[in-house]
PDB file of C-alpha atoms in Angstrom:
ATOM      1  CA  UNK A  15      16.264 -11.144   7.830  1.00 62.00           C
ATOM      2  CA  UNK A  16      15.938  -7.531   7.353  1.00 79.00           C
ATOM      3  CA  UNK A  17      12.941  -6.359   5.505  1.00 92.00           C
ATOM      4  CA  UNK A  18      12.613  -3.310   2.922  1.00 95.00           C
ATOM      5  CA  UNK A  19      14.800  -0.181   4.101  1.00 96.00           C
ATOM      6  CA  UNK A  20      14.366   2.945   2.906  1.00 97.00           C
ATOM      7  CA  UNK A  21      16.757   6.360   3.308  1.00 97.00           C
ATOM      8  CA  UNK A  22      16.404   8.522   4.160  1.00 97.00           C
ATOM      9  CA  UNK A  23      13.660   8.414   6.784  1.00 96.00           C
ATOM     10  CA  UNK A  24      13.396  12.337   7.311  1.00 96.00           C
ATOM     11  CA  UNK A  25      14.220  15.038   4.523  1.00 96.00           C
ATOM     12  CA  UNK A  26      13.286  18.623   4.033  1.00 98.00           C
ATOM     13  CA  UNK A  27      13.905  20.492   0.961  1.00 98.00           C
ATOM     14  CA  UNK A  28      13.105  23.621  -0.681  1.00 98.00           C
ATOM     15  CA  UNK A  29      11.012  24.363  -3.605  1.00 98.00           C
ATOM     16  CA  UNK A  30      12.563  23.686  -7.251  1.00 98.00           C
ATOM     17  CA  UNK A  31      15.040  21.477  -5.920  1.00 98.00           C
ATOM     18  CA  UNK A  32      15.700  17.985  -6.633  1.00 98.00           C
ATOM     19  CA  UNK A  33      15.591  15.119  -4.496  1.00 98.00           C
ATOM     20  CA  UNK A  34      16.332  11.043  -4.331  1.00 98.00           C
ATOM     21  CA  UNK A  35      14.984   8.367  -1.939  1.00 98.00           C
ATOM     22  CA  UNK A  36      16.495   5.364  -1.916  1.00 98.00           C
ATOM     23  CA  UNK A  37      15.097   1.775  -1.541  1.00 98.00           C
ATOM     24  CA  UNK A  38      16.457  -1.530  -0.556  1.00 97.00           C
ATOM     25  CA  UNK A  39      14.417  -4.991  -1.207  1.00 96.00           C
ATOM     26  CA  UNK A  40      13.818  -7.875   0.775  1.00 94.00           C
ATOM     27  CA  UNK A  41      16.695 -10.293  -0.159  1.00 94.00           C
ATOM     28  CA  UNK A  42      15.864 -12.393  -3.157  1.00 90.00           C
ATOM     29  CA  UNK A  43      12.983  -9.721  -3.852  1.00 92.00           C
ATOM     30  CA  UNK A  44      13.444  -8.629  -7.326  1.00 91.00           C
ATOM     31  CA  UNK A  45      10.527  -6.234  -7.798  1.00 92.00           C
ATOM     32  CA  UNK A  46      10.448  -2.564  -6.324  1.00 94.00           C
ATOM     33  CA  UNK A  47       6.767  -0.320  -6.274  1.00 94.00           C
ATOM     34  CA  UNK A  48       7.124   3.293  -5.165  1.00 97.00           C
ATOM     35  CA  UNK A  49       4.038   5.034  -3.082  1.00 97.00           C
ATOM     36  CA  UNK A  50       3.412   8.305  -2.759  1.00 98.00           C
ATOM     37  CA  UNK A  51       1.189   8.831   0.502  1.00 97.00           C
ATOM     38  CA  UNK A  52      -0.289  12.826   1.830  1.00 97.00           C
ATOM     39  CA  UNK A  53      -0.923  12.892   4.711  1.00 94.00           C
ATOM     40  CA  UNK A  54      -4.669  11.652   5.896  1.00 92.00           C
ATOM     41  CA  UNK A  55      -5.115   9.672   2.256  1.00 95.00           C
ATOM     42  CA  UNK A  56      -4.345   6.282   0.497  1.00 96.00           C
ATOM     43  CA  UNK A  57      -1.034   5.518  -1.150  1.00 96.00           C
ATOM     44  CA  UNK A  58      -1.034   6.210  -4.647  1.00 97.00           C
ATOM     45  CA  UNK A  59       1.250   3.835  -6.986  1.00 95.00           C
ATOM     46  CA  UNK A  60       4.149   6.016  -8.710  1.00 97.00           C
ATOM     47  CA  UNK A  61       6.467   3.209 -10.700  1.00 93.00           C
ATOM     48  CA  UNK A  62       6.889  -0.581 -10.535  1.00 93.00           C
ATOM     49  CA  UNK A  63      10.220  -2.169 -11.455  1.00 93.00           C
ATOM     50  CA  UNK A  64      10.800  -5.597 -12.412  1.00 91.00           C
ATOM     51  CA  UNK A  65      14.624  -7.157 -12.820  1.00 89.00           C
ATOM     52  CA  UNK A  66      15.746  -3.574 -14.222  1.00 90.00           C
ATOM     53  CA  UNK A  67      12.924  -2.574 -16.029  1.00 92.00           C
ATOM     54  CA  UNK A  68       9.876  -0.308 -15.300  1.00 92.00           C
ATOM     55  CA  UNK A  69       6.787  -2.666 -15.677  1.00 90.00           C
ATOM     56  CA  UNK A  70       4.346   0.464 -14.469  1.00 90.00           C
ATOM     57  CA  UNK A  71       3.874   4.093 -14.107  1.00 93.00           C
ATOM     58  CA  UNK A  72       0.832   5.798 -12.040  1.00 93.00           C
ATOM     59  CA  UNK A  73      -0.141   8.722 -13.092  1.00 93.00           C
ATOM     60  CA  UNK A  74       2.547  11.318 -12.047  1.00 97.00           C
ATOM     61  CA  UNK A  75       4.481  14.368 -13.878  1.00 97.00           C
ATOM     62  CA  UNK A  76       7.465  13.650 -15.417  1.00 96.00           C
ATOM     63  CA  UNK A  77       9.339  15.552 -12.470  1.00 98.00           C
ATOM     64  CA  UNK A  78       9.228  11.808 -11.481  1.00 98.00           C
ATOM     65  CA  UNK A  79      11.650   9.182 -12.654  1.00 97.00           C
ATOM     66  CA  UNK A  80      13.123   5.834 -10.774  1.00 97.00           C
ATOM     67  CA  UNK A  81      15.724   2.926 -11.754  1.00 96.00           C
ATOM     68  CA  UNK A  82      16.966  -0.164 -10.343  1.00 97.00           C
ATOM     69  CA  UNK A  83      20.278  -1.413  -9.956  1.00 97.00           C
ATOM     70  CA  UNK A  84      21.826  -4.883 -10.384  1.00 95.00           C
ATOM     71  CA  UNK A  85      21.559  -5.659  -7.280  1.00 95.00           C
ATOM     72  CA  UNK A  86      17.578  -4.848  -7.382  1.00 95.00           C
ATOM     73  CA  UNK A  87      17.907  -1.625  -5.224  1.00 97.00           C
ATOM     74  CA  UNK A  88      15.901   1.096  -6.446  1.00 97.00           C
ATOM     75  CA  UNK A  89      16.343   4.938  -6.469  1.00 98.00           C
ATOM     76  CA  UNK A  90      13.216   7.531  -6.688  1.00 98.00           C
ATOM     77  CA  UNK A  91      14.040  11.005  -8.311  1.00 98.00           C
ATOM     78  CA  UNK A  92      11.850  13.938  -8.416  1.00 98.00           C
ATOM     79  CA  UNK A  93      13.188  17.177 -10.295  1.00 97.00           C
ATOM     80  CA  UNK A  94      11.914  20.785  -9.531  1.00 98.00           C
ATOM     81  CA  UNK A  95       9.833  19.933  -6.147  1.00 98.00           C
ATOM     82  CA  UNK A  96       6.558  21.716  -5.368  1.00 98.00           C
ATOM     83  CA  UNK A  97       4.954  22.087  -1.896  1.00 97.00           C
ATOM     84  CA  UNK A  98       1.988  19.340  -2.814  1.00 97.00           C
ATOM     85  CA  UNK A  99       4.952  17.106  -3.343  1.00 98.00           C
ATOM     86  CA  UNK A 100       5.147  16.970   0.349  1.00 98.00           C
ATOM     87  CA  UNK A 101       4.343  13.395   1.093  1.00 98.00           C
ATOM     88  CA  UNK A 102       5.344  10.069   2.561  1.00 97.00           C
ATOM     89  CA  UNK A 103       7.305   7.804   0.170  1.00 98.00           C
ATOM     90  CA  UNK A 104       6.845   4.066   0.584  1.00 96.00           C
ATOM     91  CA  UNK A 105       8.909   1.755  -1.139  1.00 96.00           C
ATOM     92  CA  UNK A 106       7.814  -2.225  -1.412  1.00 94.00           C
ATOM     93  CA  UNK A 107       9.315  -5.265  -2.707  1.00 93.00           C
ATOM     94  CA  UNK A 108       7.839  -8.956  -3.949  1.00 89.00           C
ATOM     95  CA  UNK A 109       8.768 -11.837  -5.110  1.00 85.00           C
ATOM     96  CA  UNK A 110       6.659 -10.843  -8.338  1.00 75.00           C
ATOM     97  CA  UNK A 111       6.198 -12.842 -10.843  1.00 73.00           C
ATOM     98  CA  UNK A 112       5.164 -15.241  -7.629  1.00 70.00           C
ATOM     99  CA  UNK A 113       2.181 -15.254  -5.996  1.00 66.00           C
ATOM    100  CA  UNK A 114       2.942 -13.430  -2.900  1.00 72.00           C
ATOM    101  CA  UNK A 115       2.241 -10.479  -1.418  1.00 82.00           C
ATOM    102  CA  UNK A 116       4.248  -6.854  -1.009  1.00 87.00           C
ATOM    103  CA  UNK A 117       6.423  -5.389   1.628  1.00 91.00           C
ATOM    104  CA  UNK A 118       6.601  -1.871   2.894  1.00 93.00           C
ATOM    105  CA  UNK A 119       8.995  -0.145   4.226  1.00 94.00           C
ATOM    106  CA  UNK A 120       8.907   1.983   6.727  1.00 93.00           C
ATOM    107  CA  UNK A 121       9.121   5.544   3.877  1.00 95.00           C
ATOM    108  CA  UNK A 122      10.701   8.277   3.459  1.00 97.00           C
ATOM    109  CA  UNK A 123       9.340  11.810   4.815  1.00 97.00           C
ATOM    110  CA  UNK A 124       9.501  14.506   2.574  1.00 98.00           C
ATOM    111  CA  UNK A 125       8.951  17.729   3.384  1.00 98.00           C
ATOM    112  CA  UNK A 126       9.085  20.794   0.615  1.00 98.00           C
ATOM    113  CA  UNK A 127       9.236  24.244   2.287  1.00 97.00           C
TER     114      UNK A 127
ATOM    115  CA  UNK B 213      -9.890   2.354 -13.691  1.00 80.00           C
ATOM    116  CA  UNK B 214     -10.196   0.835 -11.020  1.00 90.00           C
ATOM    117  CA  UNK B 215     -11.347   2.533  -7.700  1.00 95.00           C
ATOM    118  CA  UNK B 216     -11.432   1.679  -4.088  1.00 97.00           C
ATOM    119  CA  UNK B 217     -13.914   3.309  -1.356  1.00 98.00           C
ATOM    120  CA  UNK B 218     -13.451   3.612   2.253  1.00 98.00           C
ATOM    121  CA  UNK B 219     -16.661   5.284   3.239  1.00 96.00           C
ATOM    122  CA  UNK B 220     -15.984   5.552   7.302  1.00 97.00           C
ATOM    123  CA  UNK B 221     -12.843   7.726   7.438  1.00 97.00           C
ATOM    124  CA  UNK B 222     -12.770   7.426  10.948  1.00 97.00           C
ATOM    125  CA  UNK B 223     -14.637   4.895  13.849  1.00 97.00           C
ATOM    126  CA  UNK B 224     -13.710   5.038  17.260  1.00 97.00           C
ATOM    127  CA  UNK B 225     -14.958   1.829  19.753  1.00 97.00           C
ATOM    128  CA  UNK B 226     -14.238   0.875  23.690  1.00 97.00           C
ATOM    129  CA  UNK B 227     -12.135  -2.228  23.800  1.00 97.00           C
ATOM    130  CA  UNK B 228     -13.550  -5.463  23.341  1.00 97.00           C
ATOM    131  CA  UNK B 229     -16.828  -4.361  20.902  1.00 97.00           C
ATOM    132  CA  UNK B 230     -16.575  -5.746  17.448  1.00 97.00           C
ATOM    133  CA  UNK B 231     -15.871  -3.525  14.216  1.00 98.00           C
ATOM    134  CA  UNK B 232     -16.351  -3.773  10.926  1.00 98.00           C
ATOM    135  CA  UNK B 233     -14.817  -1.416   8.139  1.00 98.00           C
ATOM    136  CA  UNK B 234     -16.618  -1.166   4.835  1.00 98.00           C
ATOM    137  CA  UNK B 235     -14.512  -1.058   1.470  1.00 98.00           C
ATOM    138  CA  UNK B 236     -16.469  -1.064  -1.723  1.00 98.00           C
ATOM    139  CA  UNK B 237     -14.650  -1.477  -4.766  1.00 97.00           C
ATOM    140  CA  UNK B 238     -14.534  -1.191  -8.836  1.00 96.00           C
ATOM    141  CA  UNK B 239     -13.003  -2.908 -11.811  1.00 94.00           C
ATOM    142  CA  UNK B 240     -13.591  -4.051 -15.285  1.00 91.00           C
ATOM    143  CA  UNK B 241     -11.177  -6.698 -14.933  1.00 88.00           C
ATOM    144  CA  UNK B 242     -12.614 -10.530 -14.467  1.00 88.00           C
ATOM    145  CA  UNK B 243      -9.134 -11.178 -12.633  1.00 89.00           C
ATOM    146  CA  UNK B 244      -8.220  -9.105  -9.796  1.00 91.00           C
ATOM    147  CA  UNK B 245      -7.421  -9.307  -5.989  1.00 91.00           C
ATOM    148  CA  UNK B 246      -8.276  -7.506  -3.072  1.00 92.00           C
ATOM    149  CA  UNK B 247      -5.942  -6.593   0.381  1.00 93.00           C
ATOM    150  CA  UNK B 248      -6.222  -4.923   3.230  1.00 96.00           C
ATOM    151  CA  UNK B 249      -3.103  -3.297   4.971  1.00 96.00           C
ATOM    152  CA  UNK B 250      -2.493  -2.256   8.307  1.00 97.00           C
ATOM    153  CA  UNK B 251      -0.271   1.056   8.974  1.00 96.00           C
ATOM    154  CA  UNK B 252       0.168   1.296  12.409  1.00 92.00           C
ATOM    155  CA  UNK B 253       1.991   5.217  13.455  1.00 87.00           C
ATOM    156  CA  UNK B 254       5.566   3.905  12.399  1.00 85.00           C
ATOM    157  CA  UNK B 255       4.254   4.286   8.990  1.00 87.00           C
ATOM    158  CA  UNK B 256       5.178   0.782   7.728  1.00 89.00           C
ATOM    159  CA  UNK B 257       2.282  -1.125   5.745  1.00 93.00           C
ATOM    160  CA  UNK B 258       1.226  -4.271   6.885  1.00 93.00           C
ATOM    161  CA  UNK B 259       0.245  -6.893   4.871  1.00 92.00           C
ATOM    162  CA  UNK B 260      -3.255  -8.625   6.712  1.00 94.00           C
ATOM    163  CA  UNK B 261      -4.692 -10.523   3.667  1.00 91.00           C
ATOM    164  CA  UNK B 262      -5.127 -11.143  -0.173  1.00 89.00           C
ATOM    165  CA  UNK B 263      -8.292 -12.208  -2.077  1.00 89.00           C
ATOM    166  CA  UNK B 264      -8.840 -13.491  -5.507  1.00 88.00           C
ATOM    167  CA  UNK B 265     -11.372 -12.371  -7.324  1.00 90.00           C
ATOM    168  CA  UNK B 266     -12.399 -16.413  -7.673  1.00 89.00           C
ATOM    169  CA  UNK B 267     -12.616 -17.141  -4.774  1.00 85.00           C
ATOM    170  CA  UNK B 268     -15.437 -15.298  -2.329  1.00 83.00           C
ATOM    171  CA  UNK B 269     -15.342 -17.875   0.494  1.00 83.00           C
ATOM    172  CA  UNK B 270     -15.224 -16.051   3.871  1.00 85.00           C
ATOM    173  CA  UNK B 271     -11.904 -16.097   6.050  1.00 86.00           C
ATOM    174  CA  UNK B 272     -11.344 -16.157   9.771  1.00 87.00           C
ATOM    175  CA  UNK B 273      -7.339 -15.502  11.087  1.00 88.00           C
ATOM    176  CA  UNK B 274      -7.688 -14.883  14.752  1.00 93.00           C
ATOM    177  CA  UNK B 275     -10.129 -12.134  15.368  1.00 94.00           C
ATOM    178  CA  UNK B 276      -9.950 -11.233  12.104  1.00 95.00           C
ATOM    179  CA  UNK B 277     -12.450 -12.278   9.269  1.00 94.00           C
ATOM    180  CA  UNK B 278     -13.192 -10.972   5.746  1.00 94.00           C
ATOM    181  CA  UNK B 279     -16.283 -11.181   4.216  1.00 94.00           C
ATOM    182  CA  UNK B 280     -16.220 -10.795   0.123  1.00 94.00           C
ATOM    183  CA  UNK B 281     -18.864  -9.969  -1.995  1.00 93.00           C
ATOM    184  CA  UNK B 282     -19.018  -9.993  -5.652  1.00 92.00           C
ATOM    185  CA  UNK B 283     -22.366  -8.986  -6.113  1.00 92.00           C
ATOM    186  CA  UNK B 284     -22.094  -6.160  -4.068  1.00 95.00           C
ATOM    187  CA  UNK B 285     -18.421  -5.026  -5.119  1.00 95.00           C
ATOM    188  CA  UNK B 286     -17.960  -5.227  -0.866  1.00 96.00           C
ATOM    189  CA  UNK B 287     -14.760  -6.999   0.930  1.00 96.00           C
ATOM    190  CA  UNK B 288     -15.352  -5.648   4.456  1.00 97.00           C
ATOM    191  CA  UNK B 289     -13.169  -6.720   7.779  1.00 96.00           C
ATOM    192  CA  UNK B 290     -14.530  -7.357  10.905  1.00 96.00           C
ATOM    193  CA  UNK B 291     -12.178  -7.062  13.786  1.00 97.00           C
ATOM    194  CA  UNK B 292     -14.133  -9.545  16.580  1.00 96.00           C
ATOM    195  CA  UNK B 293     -13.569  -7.959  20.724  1.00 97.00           C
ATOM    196  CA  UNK B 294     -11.735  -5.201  19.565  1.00 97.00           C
ATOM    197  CA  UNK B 295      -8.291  -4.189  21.320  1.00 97.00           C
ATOM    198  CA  UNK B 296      -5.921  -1.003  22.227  1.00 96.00           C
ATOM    199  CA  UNK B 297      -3.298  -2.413  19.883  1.00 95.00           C
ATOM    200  CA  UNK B 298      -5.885  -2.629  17.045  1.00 96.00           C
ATOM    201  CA  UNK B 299      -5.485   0.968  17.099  1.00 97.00           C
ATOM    202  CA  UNK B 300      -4.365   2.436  13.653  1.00 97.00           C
ATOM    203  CA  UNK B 301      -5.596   3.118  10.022  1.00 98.00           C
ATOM    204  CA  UNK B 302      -7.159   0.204   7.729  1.00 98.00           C
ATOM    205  CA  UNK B 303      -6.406   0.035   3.911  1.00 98.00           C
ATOM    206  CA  UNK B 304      -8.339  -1.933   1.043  1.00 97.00           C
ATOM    207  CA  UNK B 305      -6.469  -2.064  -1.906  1.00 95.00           C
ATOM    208  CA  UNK B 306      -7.022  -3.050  -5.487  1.00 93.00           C
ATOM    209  CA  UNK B 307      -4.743  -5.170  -7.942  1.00 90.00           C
ATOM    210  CA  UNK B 308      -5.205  -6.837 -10.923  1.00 82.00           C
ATOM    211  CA  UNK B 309      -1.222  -8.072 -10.264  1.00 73.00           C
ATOM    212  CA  UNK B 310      -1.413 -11.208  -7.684  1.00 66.00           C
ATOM    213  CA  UNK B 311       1.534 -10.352  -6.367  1.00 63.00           C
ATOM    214  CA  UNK B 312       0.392  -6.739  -5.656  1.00 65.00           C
ATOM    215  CA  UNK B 313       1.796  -4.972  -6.491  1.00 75.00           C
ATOM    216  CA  UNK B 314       0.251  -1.676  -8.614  1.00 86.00           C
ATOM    217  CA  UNK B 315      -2.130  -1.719  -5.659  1.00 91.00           C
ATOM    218  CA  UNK B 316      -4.729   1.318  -6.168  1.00 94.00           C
ATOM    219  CA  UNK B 317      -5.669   2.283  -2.396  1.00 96.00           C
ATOM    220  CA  UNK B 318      -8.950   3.245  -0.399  1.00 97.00           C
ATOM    221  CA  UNK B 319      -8.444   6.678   1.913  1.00 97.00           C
ATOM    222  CA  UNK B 320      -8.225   4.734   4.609  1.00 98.00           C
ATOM    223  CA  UNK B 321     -10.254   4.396   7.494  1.00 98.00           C
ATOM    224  CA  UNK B 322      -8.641   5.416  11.140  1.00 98.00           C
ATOM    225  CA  UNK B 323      -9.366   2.852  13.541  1.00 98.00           C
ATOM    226  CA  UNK B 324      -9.036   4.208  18.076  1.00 97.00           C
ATOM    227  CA  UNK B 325     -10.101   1.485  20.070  1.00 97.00           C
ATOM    228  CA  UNK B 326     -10.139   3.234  23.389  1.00 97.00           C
ATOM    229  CA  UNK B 327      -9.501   0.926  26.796  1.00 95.00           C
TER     230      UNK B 327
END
């Protein structure tokens, strides 16, 4: 079975410009958590989504938005990039509500020149 | 909030010694559970284990164990004779979701196990 993909796995944009990562569950997974991870630290939790709808939000500028599509995929936005938005993105998917654990994908490496 | 503390950023041992790495944590929740991830280079987190916050009996997978401590806010992982492939960085992670996700992370702690 394959597990969460993410794409792409390498982008580099400029400065003020926009970008979106892309996430796809486990199958039968339909909750989506997006990670933002610079480099040398901890992931820090951007958005959960839940059968469509956002369930949580860490604490990130509203450059940051996300949705998920009927078929549970997920898409991460960010507006108007800035150099510390240089980061790994990690994408992971449950079986939330169940009692199971999360899993990662392999992220997406942005890099903001 | 909730906050998670990996105090050893990085710990370097020869094959075959044991390890542990330390993760202190806090919460006002009653109901919460603890992990600890593995992200090898690749960059993929991988899932090693989940702990209630009921439930502080010890656990042994392999030479892996976990040892939980309420009373001292502690769930540290001992790796028992210590291999190359061990090699990577540790995560503990905080949720008060069981299936967790929402997990608030630890820095990390960057594991060489040298042959």
């Amino acid at each position: 079975d394959a597990g969460v993909t993410q794409s792409p796995t390498h982008l580099i944009k400029t400065r003020g410009q926009h970008v979106t990562l892309r996430c796809s569950p486990i199958s039968g997974h339909k909750s989506v958590s997006w990670y933002q991870q610079v480099l040398g630290q901890g992931p820090q939790f951007i958005f959960q989504y839940y059968e469509k709808e956002e369930r949580g939000r860490g604490n990130f500028p509203d450059r940051f938005s996300a949705r998920q599509f009927p078929n549970y995929s997920s898409e991460l936005n960010v507006n108007a990039l800035l150099l510390g938005d240089s980061a790994l993105y990690l994408c992971a998917s449950s079986l939330f509500p169940r009692n199971t654990e999360a899993f990662f994908g392999q992220g997406t490496r942005l890099t903001v020149v | 909030a909730q906050k998670v503390t990996q105090a050893q950023t990085e710990i370097s041992v020869v094959e075959k010694e044991d390890v542990t790495l330390d993760c202190v944590y806090e919460t006002r929740d009653t109901t919460y559970y603890l992990f600890w991830y593995k992200q090898p280079p690749s960059g993929e987190l991988v899932f090693l284990i989940r702990r209630n916050s009921f439930d502080e009996q010890n656990e042994i997978s392999g030479r892996y164990s976990w040892n939980f401590q309420k009373s001292t806010s502690s769930f540290n992982f001992t790796i028992t004779a210590s291999q190359v492939v061990d090699s990577a960085v540790y995560f503990c992670a905080l949720s008060e979701d069981n299936a967790g996700n929402m997990l608030t992370f630890g820095g990390g702690t960057r594991l060489m196990v040298k042959p």
